[in-house]
């Protein structure tokens, strides 16, 4: 009897802190989450006109063939990394060879600094 009185007293104390509005809002949020979950399940469960008479052995055979094809490609050099098989176009076009070394700077041209910018004459710098 004492335990029941203590439980009753504790329950009455807890019920004073509980607000029905909070319970209603929590219930509404849970219902919204359930609706969203149901929409997701319906979307995932849609049929995309896949025929019912699919042979799983045939699909597994196709999958094995794709895996074998991927293994073959991974072991060989991709086409974009293979050397060109075309003829040397430079010799056909008779293009001149690229220059090597540094070209002489004409006398009327300004000198350049290490960054390739024209150097400023010292006389033009204001002090």
PDB file of N, CA and C in Angstrom, residues 5-57:
ATOM      1  N   UNK A   5       0.954   4.392  -2.723  1.00  0.00           N
ATOM      2  CA  UNK A   5       0.783   5.801  -2.350  1.00  0.00           C
ATOM      3  C   UNK A   5       1.952   6.625  -2.874  1.00  0.00           C
ATOM      4  N   UNK A   6       3.168   6.090  -2.757  1.00  0.00           N
ATOM      5  CA  UNK A   6       4.355   6.808  -3.228  1.00  0.00           C
ATOM      6  C   UNK A   6       4.301   6.968  -4.754  1.00  0.00           C
ATOM      7  N   UNK A   7       3.879   5.908  -5.441  1.00  0.00           N
ATOM      8  CA  UNK A   7       3.781   5.981  -6.891  1.00  0.00           C
ATOM      9  C   UNK A   7       2.710   6.977  -7.310  1.00  0.00           C
ATOM     10  N   UNK A   8       1.569   6.995  -6.582  1.00  0.00           N
ATOM     11  CA  UNK A   8       0.493   7.933  -6.881  1.00  0.00           C
ATOM     12  C   UNK A   8       0.960   9.368  -6.685  1.00  0.00           C
ATOM     13  N   UNK A   9       1.680   9.606  -5.588  1.00  0.00           N
ATOM     14  CA  UNK A   9       2.180  10.948  -5.304  1.00  0.00           C
ATOM     15  C   UNK A   9       3.185  11.377  -6.390  1.00  0.00           C
ATOM     16  N   UNK A  10       4.060  10.472  -6.762  1.00  0.00           N
ATOM     17  CA  UNK A  10       5.064  10.775  -7.797  1.00  0.00           C
ATOM     18  C   UNK A  10       4.393  11.029  -9.147  1.00  0.00           C
ATOM     19  N   UNK A  11       3.364  10.231  -9.462  1.00  0.00           N
ATOM     20  CA  UNK A  11       2.654  10.387 -10.725  1.00  0.00           C
ATOM     21  C   UNK A  11       1.919  11.722 -10.780  1.00  0.00           C
ATOM     22  N   UNK A  12       1.313  12.121  -9.672  1.00  0.00           N
ATOM     23  CA  UNK A  12       0.622  13.417  -9.631  1.00  0.00           C
ATOM     24  C   UNK A  12       1.616  14.557  -9.808  1.00  0.00           C
ATOM     25  N   UNK A  13       2.795  14.431  -9.202  1.00  0.00           N
ATOM     26  CA  UNK A  13       3.829  15.456  -9.346  1.00  0.00           C
ATOM     27  C   UNK A  13       4.310  15.565 -10.778  1.00  0.00           C
ATOM     28  N   UNK A  14       4.467  14.423 -11.448  1.00  0.00           N
ATOM     29  CA  UNK A  14       4.917  14.419 -12.842  1.00  0.00           C
ATOM     30  C   UNK A  14       3.841  14.975 -13.768  1.00  0.00           C
ATOM     31  N   UNK A  15       2.580  14.690 -13.486  1.00  0.00           N
ATOM     32  CA  UNK A  15       1.491  15.161 -14.336  1.00  0.00           C
ATOM     33  C   UNK A  15       1.357  16.680 -14.285  1.00  0.00           C
ATOM     34  N   UNK A  16       1.782  17.305 -13.184  1.00  0.00           N
ATOM     35  CA  UNK A  16       1.729  18.763 -13.094  1.00  0.00           C
ATOM     36  C   UNK A  16       2.750  19.403 -14.043  1.00  0.00           C
ATOM     37  N   UNK A  17       3.867  18.706 -14.308  1.00  0.00           N
ATOM     38  CA  UNK A  17       4.901  19.274 -15.182  1.00  0.00           C
ATOM     39  C   UNK A  17       4.624  18.992 -16.659  1.00  0.00           C
ATOM     40  N   UNK A  18       3.765  18.017 -16.952  1.00  0.00           N
ATOM     41  CA  UNK A  18       3.469  17.654 -18.336  1.00  0.00           C
ATOM     42  C   UNK A  18       2.409  18.593 -18.894  1.00  0.00           C
ATOM     43  N   UNK A  19       2.695  19.129 -20.105  1.00  0.00           N
ATOM     44  CA  UNK A  19       1.723  19.995 -20.752  1.00  0.00           C
ATOM     45  C   UNK A  19       1.135  19.261 -21.951  1.00  0.00           C
ATOM     46  N   UNK A  20      -0.172  19.289 -22.055  1.00  0.00           N
ATOM     47  CA  UNK A  20      -0.871  18.600 -23.136  1.00  0.00           C
ATOM     48  C   UNK A  20      -0.482  19.196 -24.491  1.00  0.00           C
ATOM     49  N   UNK A  21      -0.232  20.512 -24.538  1.00  0.00           N
ATOM     50  CA  UNK A  21       0.145  21.149 -25.797  1.00  0.00           C
ATOM     51  C   UNK A  21       1.458  20.567 -26.331  1.00  0.00           C
ATOM     52  N   UNK A  22       2.395  20.296 -25.409  1.00  0.00           N
ATOM     53  CA  UNK A  22       3.672  19.705 -25.828  1.00  0.00           C
ATOM     54  C   UNK A  22       3.457  18.311 -26.409  1.00  0.00           C
ATOM     55  N   UNK A  23       2.580  17.548 -25.776  1.00  0.00           N
ATOM     56  CA  UNK A  23       2.299  16.202 -26.257  1.00  0.00           C
ATOM     57  C   UNK A  23       1.631  16.272 -27.628  1.00  0.00           C
ATOM     58  N   UNK A  24       0.694  17.187 -27.801  1.00  0.00           N
ATOM     59  CA  UNK A  24       0.020  17.335 -29.093  1.00  0.00           C
ATOM     60  C   UNK A  24       0.993  17.754 -30.198  1.00  0.00           C
ATOM     61  N   UNK A  25       1.880  18.696 -29.886  1.00  0.00           N
ATOM     62  CA  UNK A  25       2.839  19.144 -30.906  1.00  0.00           C
ATOM     63  C   UNK A  25       3.820  18.017 -31.253  1.00  0.00           C
ATOM     64  N   UNK A  26       4.246  17.250 -30.246  1.00  0.00           N
ATOM     65  CA  UNK A  26       5.140  16.125 -30.495  1.00  0.00           C
ATOM     66  C   UNK A  26       4.434  15.070 -31.348  1.00  0.00           C
ATOM     67  N   UNK A  27       3.147  14.836 -31.060  1.00  0.00           N
ATOM     68  CA  UNK A  27       2.374  13.871 -31.840  1.00  0.00           C
ATOM     69  C   UNK A  27       2.239  14.357 -33.295  1.00  0.00           C
ATOM     70  N   UNK A  28       1.998  15.636 -33.475  1.00  0.00           N
ATOM     71  CA  UNK A  28       1.904  16.193 -34.832  1.00  0.00           C
ATOM     72  C   UNK A  28       3.216  16.055 -35.583  1.00  0.00           C
ATOM     73  N   UNK A  29       4.347  16.315 -34.926  1.00  0.00           N
ATOM     74  CA  UNK A  29       5.655  16.170 -35.563  1.00  0.00           C
ATOM     75  C   UNK A  29       5.912  14.720 -35.949  1.00  0.00           C
ATOM     76  N   UNK A  30       5.528  13.795 -35.074  1.00  0.00           N
ATOM     77  CA  UNK A  30       5.717  12.378 -35.369  1.00  0.00           C
ATOM     78  C   UNK A  30       4.862  11.953 -36.566  1.00  0.00           C
ATOM     79  N   UNK A  31       3.645  12.482 -36.652  1.00  0.00           N
ATOM     80  CA  UNK A  31       2.784  12.154 -37.788  1.00  0.00           C
ATOM     81  C   UNK A  31       3.382  12.704 -39.096  1.00  0.00           C
ATOM     82  N   UNK A  32       3.947  13.924 -39.037  1.00  0.00           N
ATOM     83  CA  UNK A  32       4.601  14.491 -40.220  1.00  0.00           C
ATOM     84  C   UNK A  32       5.778  13.623 -40.659  1.00  0.00           C
ATOM     85  N   UNK A  33       6.583  13.173 -39.692  1.00  0.00           N
ATOM     86  CA  UNK A  33       7.719  12.311 -40.017  1.00  0.00           C
ATOM     87  C   UNK A  33       7.256  10.983 -40.606  1.00  0.00           C
ATOM     88  N   UNK A  34       6.170  10.449 -40.096  1.00  0.00           N
ATOM     89  CA  UNK A  34       5.632   9.195 -40.639  1.00  0.00           C
ATOM     90  C   UNK A  34       5.140   9.408 -42.071  1.00  0.00           C
ATOM     91  N   UNK A  35       4.510  10.560 -42.337  1.00  0.00           N
ATOM     92  CA  UNK A  35       4.052  10.855 -43.700  1.00  0.00           C
ATOM     93  C   UNK A  35       5.229  10.935 -44.665  1.00  0.00           C
ATOM     94  N   UNK A  36       6.286  11.622 -44.251  1.00  0.00           N
ATOM     95  CA  UNK A  36       7.476  11.734 -45.095  1.00  0.00           C
ATOM     96  C   UNK A  36       8.080  10.348 -45.326  1.00  0.00           C
ATOM     97  N   UNK A  37       8.150   9.553 -44.276  1.00  0.00           N
ATOM     98  CA  UNK A  37       8.697   8.203 -44.403  1.00  0.00           C
ATOM     99  C   UNK A  37       7.856   7.368 -45.367  1.00  0.00           C
ATOM    100  N   UNK A  38       6.542   7.482 -45.292  1.00  0.00           N
ATOM    101  CA  UNK A  38       5.672   6.743 -46.205  1.00  0.00           C
ATOM    102  C   UNK A  38       5.869   7.195 -47.648  1.00  0.00           C
ATOM    103  N   UNK A  39       6.039   8.494 -47.869  1.00  0.00           N
ATOM    104  CA  UNK A  39       6.287   8.998 -49.223  1.00  0.00           C
ATOM    105  C   UNK A  39       7.590   8.440 -49.777  1.00  0.00           C
ATOM    106  N   UNK A  40       8.606   8.390 -48.933  1.00  0.00           N
ATOM    107  CA  UNK A  40       9.900   7.847 -49.367  1.00  0.00           C
ATOM    108  C   UNK A  40       9.745   6.373 -49.717  1.00  0.00           C
ATOM    109  N   UNK A  41       9.036   5.620 -48.891  1.00  0.00           N
ATOM    110  CA  UNK A  41       8.834   4.195 -49.158  1.00  0.00           C
ATOM    111  C   UNK A  41       8.052   3.988 -50.453  1.00  0.00           C
ATOM    112  N   UNK A  42       7.047   4.817 -50.703  1.00  0.00           N
ATOM    113  CA  UNK A  42       6.278   4.698 -51.946  1.00  0.00           C
ATOM    114  C   UNK A  42       7.149   5.003 -53.155  1.00  0.00           C
ATOM    115  N   UNK A  43       8.005   6.020 -53.027  1.00  0.00           N
ATOM    116  CA  UNK A  43       8.888   6.381 -54.134  1.00  0.00           C
ATOM    117  C   UNK A  43       9.873   5.261 -54.423  1.00  0.00           C
ATOM    118  N   UNK A  44      10.435   4.684 -53.378  1.00  0.00           N
ATOM    119  CA  UNK A  44      11.400   3.604 -53.572  1.00  0.00           C
ATOM    120  C   UNK A  44      10.736   2.327 -54.080  1.00  0.00           C
ATOM    121  N   UNK A  45       9.466   2.148 -53.798  1.00  0.00           N
ATOM    122  CA  UNK A  45       8.777   0.938 -54.193  1.00  0.00           C
ATOM    123  C   UNK A  45       8.103   1.010 -55.545  1.00  0.00           C
ATOM    124  N   UNK A  46       8.281   2.087 -56.289  1.00  0.00           N
ATOM    125  CA  UNK A  46       7.646   2.224 -57.604  1.00  0.00           C
ATOM    126  C   UNK A  46       8.150   1.182 -58.579  1.00  0.00           C
ATOM    127  N   UNK A  47       7.283   0.789 -59.460  1.00  0.00           N
ATOM    128  CA  UNK A  47       7.655  -0.127 -60.526  1.00  0.00           C
ATOM    129  C   UNK A  47       8.000   0.694 -61.753  1.00  0.00           C
ATOM    130  N   UNK A  48       9.084   0.364 -62.389  1.00  0.00           N
ATOM    131  CA  UNK A  48       9.526   1.091 -63.568  1.00  0.00           C
ATOM    132  C   UNK A  48       9.372   0.226 -64.817  1.00  0.00           C
ATOM    133  N   UNK A  49       8.224  -0.406 -64.944  1.00  0.00           N
ATOM    134  CA  UNK A  49       7.900  -1.255 -66.094  1.00  0.00           C
ATOM    135  C   UNK A  49       8.957  -2.324 -66.335  1.00  0.00           C
ATOM    136  N   UNK A  50       9.461  -2.880 -65.276  1.00  0.00           N
ATOM    137  CA  UNK A  50      10.399  -3.984 -65.379  1.00  0.00           C
ATOM    138  C   UNK A  50       9.576  -5.252 -65.579  1.00  0.00           C
ATOM    139  N   UNK A  51       9.875  -6.019 -66.583  1.00  0.00           N
ATOM    140  CA  UNK A  51       9.074  -7.218 -66.816  1.00  0.00           C
ATOM    141  C   UNK A  51       9.206  -8.213 -65.657  1.00  0.00           C
ATOM    142  N   UNK A  52       8.143  -8.977 -65.468  1.00  0.00           N
ATOM    143  CA  UNK A  52       8.116  -9.934 -64.361  1.00  0.00           C
ATOM    144  C   UNK A  52       8.908 -11.196 -64.662  1.00  0.00           C
ATOM    145  N   UNK A  53       9.146 -11.482 -65.932  1.00  0.00           N
ATOM    146  CA  UNK A  53       9.805 -12.737 -66.294  1.00  0.00           C
ATOM    147  C   UNK A  53      11.303 -12.553 -66.535  1.00  0.00           C
ATOM    148  N   UNK A  54      11.988 -11.950 -65.572  1.00  0.00           N
ATOM    149  CA  UNK A  54      13.430 -11.727 -65.686  1.00  0.00           C
ATOM    150  C   UNK A  54      14.148 -12.980 -65.219  1.00  0.00           C
ATOM    151  N   UNK A  55      15.092 -13.427 -66.027  1.00  0.00           N
ATOM    152  CA  UNK A  55      15.874 -14.601 -65.682  1.00  0.00           C
ATOM    153  C   UNK A  55      17.105 -14.149 -64.895  1.00  0.00           C
ATOM    154  N   UNK A  56      17.186 -14.574 -63.640  1.00  0.00           N
ATOM    155  CA  UNK A  56      18.300 -14.138 -62.793  1.00  0.00           C
ATOM    156  C   UNK A  56      19.625 -14.710 -63.276  1.00  0.00           C
ATOM    157  N   UNK A  57      19.610 -15.904 -63.827  1.00  0.00           N
ATOM    158  CA  UNK A  57      20.842 -16.498 -64.341  1.00  0.00           C
ATOM    159  C   UNK A  57      21.386 -15.675 -65.506  1.00  0.00           C
TER     160      UNK A  57
END
